Amino acid sequence: LLYSNSLLYGIVIGGLTAAITVHPIWPLHHLQLVIIMVMPFLGLYLFP
């Protein structure tokens, strides 16, 4: 349950971060995929 919650927070934060980071700068659109893939793992550390 804790794992899924951490993963959920990571996905939500990753999605928001990707949207905020990528939206103003169109050429960096490919970074959105990288951010979405990395943030769930960071979420596991931010919300143990």
Coordinates of C-alpha atoms in Angstrom, one line a residue:
L1 CA 0.0 0.0 0.0
L2 CA 2.8 2.4 0.9
Y3 CA 4.6 1.4 -2.3
S4 CA 1.6 2.2 -4.5
N5 CA 1.1 5.5 -2.7
S6 CA 4.7 6.5 -3.2
L7 CA 4.4 5.5 -6.9
L8 CA 1.2 7.4 -7.3
Y9 CA 2.8 10.6 -5.7
G10 CA 5.8 10.1 -8.0
I11 CA 3.5 9.9 -11.1
V12 CA 1.5 12.9 -10.1
I13 CA 4.5 15.0 -9.3
G14 CA 6.3 13.8 -12.4
G15 CA 3.3 14.7 -14.6
L16 CA 3.0 18.2 -13.1
T17 CA 6.8 18.7 -13.3
A18 CA 6.9 17.5 -16.9
A19 CA 3.9 19.8 -17.8
I20 CA 5.4 22.8 -16.2
T21 CA 9.0 22.2 -17.5
V22 CA 8.1 21.2 -21.1
H23 CA 5.1 23.4 -21.8
P24 CA 6.9 26.8 -22.3
I25 CA 9.8 25.3 -24.3
W26 CA 8.5 23.1 -27.2
P27 CA 12.0 21.8 -28.4
L28 CA 12.4 20.1 -25.0
H29 CA 9.3 18.0 -25.5
H30 CA 11.4 14.8 -25.6
L31 CA 12.5 15.4 -22.0
Q32 CA 8.9 14.9 -20.9
L33 CA 9.2 11.1 -21.4
V34 CA 12.5 11.1 -19.4
I35 CA 11.0 13.1 -16.5
I36 CA 7.8 10.8 -16.4
M37 CA 10.0 7.7 -16.3
V38 CA 12.4 9.1 -13.6
M39 CA 10.0 10.9 -11.2
P40 CA 8.1 7.7 -10.0
F41 CA 11.5 6.4 -8.7
L42 CA 12.2 9.7 -7.0
G43 CA 8.8 9.6 -5.5
L44 CA 9.8 6.4 -3.7
Y45 CA 12.6 8.3 -2.0
L46 CA 10.6 11.5 -1.3
F47 CA 7.6 9.6 0.1
P48 CA 9.1 6.4 1.7

